[in-house]
mmCIF file of C-alpha atoms in Angstrom:
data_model
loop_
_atom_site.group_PDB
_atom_site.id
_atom_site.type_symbol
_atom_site.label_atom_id
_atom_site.label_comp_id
_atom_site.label_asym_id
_atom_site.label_seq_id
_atom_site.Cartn_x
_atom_site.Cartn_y
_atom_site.Cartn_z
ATOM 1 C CA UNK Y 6 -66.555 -103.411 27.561
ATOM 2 C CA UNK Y 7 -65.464 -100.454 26.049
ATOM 3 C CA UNK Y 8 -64.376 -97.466 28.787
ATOM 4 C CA UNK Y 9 -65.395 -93.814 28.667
ATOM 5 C CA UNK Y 10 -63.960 -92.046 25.887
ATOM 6 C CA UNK Y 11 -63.372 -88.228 25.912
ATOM 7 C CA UNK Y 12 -61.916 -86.116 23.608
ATOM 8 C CA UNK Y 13 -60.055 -84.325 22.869
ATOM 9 C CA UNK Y 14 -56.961 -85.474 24.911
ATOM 10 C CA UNK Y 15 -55.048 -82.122 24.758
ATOM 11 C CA UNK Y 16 -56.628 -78.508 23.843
ATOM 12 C CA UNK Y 17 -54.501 -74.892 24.382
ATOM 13 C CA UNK Y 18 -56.411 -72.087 23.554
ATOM 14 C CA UNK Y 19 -55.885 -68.414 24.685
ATOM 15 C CA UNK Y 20 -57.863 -66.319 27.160
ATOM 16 C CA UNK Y 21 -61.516 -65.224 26.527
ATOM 17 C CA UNK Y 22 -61.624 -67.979 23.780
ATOM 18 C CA UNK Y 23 -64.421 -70.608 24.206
ATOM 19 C CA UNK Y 24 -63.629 -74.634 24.106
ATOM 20 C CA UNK Y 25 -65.946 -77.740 24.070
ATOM 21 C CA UNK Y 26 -65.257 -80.763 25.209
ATOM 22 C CA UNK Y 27 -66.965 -84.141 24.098
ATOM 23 C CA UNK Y 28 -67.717 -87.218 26.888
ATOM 24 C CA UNK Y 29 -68.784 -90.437 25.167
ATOM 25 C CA UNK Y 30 -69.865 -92.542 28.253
ATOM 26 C CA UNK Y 31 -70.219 -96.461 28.872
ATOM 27 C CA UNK Y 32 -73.166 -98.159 27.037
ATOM 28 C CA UNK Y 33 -75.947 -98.240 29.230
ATOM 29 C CA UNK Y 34 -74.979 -96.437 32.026
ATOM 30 C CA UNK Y 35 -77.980 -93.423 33.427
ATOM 31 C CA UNK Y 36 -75.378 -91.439 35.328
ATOM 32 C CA UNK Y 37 -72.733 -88.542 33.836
ATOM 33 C CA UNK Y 38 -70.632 -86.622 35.519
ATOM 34 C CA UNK Y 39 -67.962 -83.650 35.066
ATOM 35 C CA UNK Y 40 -65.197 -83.378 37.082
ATOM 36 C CA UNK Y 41 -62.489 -80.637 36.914
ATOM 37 C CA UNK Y 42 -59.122 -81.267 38.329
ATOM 38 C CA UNK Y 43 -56.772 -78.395 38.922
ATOM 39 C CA UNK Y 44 -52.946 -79.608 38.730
ATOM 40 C CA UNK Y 45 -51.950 -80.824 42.499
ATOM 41 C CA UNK Y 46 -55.533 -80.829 44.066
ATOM 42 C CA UNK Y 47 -58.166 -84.090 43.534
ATOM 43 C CA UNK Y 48 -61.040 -83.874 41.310
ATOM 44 C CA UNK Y 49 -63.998 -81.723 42.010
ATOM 45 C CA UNK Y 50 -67.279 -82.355 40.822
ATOM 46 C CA UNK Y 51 -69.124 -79.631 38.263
ATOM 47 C CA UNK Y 52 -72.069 -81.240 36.590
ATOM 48 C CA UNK Y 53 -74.233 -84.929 37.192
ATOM 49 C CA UNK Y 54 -76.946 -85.741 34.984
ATOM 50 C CA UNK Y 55 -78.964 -88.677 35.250
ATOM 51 C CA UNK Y 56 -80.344 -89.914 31.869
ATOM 52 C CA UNK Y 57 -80.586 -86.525 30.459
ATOM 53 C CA UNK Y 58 -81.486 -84.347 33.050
ATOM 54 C CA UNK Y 59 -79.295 -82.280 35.542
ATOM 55 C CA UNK Y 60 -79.202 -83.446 39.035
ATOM 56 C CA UNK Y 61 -76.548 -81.793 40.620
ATOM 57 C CA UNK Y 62 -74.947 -78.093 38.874
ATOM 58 C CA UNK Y 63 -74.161 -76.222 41.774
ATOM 59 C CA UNK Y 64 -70.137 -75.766 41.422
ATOM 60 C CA UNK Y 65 -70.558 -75.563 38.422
ATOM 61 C CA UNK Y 66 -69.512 -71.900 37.070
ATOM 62 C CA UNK Y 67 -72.566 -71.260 34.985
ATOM 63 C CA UNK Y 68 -71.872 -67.732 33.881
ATOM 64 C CA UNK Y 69 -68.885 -69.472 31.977
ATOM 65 C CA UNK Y 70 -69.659 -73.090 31.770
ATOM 66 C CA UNK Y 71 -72.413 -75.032 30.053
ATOM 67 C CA UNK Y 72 -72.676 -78.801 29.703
ATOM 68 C CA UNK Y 73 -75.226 -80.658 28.036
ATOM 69 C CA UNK Y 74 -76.392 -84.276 27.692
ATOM 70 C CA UNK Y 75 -78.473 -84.780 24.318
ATOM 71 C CA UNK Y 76 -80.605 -88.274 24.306
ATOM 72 C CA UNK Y 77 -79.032 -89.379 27.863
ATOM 73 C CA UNK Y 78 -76.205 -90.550 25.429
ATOM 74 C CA UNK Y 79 -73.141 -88.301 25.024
ATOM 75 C CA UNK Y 80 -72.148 -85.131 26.639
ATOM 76 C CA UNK Y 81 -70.209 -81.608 26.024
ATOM 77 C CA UNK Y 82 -68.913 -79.225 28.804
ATOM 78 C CA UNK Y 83 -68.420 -75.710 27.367
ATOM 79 C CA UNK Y 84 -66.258 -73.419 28.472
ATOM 80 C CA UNK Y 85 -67.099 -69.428 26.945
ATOM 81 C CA UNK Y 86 -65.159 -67.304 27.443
ATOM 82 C CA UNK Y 87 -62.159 -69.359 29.250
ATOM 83 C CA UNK Y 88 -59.928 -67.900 32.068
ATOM 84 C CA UNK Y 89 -56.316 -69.138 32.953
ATOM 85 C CA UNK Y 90 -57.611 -70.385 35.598
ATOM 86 C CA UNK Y 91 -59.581 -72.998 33.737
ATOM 87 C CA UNK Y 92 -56.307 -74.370 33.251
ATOM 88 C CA UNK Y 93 -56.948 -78.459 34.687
ATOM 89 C CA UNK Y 94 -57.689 -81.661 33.560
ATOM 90 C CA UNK Y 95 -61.733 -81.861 32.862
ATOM 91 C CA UNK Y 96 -62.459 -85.551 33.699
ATOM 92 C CA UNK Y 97 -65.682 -86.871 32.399
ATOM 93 C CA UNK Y 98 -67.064 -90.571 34.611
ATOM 94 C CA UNK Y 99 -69.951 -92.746 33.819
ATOM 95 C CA UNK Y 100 -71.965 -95.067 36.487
ATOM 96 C CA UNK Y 101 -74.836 -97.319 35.862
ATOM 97 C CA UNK Y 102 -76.458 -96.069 39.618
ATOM 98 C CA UNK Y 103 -76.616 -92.435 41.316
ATOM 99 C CA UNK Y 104 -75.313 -94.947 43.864
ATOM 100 C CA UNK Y 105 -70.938 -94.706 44.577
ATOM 101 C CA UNK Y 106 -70.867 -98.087 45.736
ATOM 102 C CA UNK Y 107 -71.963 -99.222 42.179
ATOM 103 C CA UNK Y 108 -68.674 -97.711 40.901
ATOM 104 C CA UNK Y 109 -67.263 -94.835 38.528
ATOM 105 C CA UNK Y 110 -65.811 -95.370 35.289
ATOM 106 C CA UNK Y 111 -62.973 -92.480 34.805
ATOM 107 C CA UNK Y 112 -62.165 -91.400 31.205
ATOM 108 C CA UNK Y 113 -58.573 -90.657 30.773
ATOM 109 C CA UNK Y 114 -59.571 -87.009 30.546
ATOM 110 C CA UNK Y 115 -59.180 -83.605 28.551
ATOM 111 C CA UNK Y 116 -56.035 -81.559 29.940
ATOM 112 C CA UNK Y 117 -56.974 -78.090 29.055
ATOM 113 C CA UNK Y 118 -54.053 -74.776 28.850
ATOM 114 C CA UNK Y 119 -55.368 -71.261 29.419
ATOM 115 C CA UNK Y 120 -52.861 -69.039 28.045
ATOM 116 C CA UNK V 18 -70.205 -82.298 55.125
ATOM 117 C CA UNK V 19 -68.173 -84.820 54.387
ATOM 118 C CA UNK V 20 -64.407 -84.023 53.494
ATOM 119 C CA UNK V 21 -60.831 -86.354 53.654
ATOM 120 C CA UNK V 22 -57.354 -85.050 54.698
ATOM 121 C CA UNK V 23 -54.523 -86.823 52.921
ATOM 122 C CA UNK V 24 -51.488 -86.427 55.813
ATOM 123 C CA UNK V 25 -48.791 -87.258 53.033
ATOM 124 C CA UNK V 26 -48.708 -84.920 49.354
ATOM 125 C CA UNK V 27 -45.745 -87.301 48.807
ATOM 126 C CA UNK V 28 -44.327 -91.210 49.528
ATOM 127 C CA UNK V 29 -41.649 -92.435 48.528
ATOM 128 C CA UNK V 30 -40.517 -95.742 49.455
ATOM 129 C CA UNK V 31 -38.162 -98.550 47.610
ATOM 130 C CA UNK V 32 -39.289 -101.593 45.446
ATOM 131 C CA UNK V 33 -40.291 -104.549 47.917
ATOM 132 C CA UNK V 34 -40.869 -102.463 50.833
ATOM 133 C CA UNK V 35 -44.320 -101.565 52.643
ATOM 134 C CA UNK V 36 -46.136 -98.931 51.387
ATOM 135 C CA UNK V 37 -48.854 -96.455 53.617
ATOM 136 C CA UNK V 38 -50.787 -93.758 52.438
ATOM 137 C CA UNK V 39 -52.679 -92.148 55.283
ATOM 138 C CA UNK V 40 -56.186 -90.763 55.154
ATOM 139 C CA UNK V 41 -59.080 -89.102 57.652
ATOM 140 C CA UNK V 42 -62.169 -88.595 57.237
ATOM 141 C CA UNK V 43 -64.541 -86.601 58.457
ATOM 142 C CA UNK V 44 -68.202 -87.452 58.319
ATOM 143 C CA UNK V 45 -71.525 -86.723 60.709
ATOM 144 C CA UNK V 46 -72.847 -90.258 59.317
ATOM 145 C CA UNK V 47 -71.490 -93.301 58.374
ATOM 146 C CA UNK V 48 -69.196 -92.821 54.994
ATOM 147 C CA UNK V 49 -68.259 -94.590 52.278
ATOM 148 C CA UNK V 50 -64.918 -94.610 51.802
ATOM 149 C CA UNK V 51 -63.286 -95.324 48.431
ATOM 150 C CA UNK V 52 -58.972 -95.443 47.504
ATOM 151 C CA UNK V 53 -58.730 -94.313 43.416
ATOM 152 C CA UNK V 54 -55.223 -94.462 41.779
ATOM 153 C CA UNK V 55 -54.232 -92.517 38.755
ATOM 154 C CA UNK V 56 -51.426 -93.555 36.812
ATOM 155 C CA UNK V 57 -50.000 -90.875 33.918
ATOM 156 C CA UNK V 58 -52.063 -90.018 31.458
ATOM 157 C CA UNK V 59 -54.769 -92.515 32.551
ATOM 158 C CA UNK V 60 -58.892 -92.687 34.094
ATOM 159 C CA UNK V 61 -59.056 -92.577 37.570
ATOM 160 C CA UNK V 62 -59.455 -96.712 38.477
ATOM 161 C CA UNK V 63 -61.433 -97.888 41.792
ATOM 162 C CA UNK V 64 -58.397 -99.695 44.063
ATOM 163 C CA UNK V 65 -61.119 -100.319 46.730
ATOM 164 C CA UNK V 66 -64.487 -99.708 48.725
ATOM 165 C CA UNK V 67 -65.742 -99.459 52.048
ATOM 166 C CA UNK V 68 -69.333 -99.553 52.651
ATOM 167 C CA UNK V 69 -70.188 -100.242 56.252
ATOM 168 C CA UNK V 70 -69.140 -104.794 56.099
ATOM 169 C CA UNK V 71 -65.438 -105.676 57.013
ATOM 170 C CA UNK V 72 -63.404 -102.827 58.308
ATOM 171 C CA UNK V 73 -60.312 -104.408 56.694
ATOM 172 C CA UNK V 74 -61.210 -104.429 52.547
ATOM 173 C CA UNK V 75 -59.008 -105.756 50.038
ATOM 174 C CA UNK V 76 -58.501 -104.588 46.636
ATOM 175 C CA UNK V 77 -56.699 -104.770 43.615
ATOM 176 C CA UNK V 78 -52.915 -105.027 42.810
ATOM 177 C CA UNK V 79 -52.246 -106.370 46.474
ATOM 178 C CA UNK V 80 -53.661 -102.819 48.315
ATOM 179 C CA UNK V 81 -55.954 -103.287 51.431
ATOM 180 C CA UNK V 82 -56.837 -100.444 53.624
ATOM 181 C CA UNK V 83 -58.499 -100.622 57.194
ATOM 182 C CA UNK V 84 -61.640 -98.242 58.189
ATOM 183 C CA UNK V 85 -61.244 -97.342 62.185
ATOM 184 C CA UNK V 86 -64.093 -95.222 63.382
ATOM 185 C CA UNK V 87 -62.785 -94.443 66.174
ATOM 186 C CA UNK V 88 -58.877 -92.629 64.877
ATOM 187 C CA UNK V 89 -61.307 -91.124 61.621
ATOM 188 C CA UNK V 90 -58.949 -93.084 59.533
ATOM 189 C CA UNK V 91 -58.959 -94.816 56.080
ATOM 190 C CA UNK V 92 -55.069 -95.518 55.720
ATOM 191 C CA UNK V 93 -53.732 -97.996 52.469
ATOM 192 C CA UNK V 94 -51.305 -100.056 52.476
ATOM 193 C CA UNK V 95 -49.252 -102.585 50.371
ATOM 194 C CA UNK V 96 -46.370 -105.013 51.830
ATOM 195 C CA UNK V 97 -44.532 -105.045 48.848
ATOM 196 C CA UNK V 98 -44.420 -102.318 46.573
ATOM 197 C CA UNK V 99 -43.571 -102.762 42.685
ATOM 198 C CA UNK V 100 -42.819 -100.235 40.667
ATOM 199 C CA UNK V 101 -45.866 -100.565 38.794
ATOM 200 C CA UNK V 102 -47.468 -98.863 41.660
ATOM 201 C CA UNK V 103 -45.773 -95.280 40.885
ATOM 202 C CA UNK V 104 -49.067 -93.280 40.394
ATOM 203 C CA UNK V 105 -51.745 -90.939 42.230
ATOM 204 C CA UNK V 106 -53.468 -92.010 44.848
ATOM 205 C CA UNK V 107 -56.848 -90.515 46.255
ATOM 206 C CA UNK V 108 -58.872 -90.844 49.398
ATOM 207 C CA UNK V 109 -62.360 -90.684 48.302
ATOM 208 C CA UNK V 110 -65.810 -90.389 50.513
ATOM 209 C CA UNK V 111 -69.346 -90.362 50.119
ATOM 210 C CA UNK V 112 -72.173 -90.000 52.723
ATOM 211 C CA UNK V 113 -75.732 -89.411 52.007
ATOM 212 C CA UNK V 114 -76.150 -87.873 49.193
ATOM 213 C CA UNK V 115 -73.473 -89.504 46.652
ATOM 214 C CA UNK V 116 -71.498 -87.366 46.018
ATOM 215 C CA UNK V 117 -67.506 -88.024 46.263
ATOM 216 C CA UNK V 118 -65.264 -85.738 47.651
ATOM 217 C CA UNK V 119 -61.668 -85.979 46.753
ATOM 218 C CA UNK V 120 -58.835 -85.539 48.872
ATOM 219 C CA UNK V 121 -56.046 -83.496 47.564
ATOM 220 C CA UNK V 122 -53.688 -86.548 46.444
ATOM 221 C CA UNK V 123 -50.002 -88.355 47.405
ATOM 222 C CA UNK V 124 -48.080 -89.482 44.836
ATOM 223 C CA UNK V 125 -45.767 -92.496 45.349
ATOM 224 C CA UNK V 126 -42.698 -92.702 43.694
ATOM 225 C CA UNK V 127 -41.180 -96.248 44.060
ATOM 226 C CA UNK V 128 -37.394 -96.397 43.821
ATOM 227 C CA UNK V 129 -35.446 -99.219 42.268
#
């Protein structure tokens, strides 16, 4: 089974710039999620869709941040315009169930530099 | 809400000797409790689950962790530690509504 694939690995852009990143989930699975991980502190949660609607968006930054999910399929988190301290690793996971106990499948993840 | 304190940011211990990374919870219902490791430049992977069955769960790579209500506690362990095990390793919980919050982290460093 092939994982969740993000791209791209690396991006360094400069302040006020805007970036996109691109989350290609697991075949099949209903749930998306966005998770933004500052260097030294554990994951926090931005954006979950189910299929493709938004369930949960409230830490998400929205007068910065936009993320879509076209077709229930893929997914993009934008960032417009970018801040240093966007600066993280923007972790995109895939589950087949709303459910935790069904498990999350962690993409390797988009390590962003605000400079 | 539901939050996790990890009592060590860092562990270091030698190859073939225990390893224990501590966690709390805290949680007005009954949690589940999840141990993710994250080695370099890799996905977050599941080491483990508790969801209200055996207090004592075992999961991959030789790691088991015990859930005591009653100390708040989630703590991992391995007797043996390899070096493969150098990575990441978060205390994870859920109650309710699904949603996982992360503790902040302790990364192991095993020494040759």
């Amino acid at each position: 089974e092939a994982g969740v694939a993000q791209s791209p690995r690396y991006k360094i852009i400069e302040k006020r710039q805007s970036v996109a990143f691109w989350c290609n989930p697991i075949s099949g699975h209903a749930t998306l999620y966005w998770y933004q991980q500052i260097l030294g502190q554990g994951p926090k949660l931005l954006i979950q869709f189910q299929n493709n609607g938004v369930v949960d968006d409230s830490q998400l930054p929205k007068d910065r941040f936009s993320a879509e999910r076209l077709k229930g399929v893929d997914s993009t988190l934008k960032i417009q315009p970018a801040k240093l301290e966007d600066s993280a690793v923007y972790l995109c996971a895939s589950s087949p169930s709303t459910d935790p106990n069904y498990g999350y499948t962690f993409g390797s993840g988009t390590r962003l530099t605000v400079v | 809400a539901q939050s996790v304190t990890q009592l060590d940011s860092h562990v270091s211990v030698s190859e073939g000797t225990p390893v224990l990374l501590r966690c709390n919870y805290s949680s007005s219902y009954s949690p589940s409790l999840f141990w993710y490791v994250q080695h370099p430049n890799k996905g977050l992977q599941l080491l483990l689950k508790y969801t209200s069955a055996a207090t004592l769960v075992k999961g991959i790579n030789g790691f088991e962790a015990e859930f005591k209500k009653s100390e708040t506690s989630f703590h991992l362990t391995k007797p043996s530690a390899h070096m493969s095990d150098a990575a990441e390793y978060f205390c994870v919980v859920s109650v309710g509504d699904y949603k996982l919050s992360f503790g902040a982290g302790t990364t192991v460093t095993v020494r040759a």
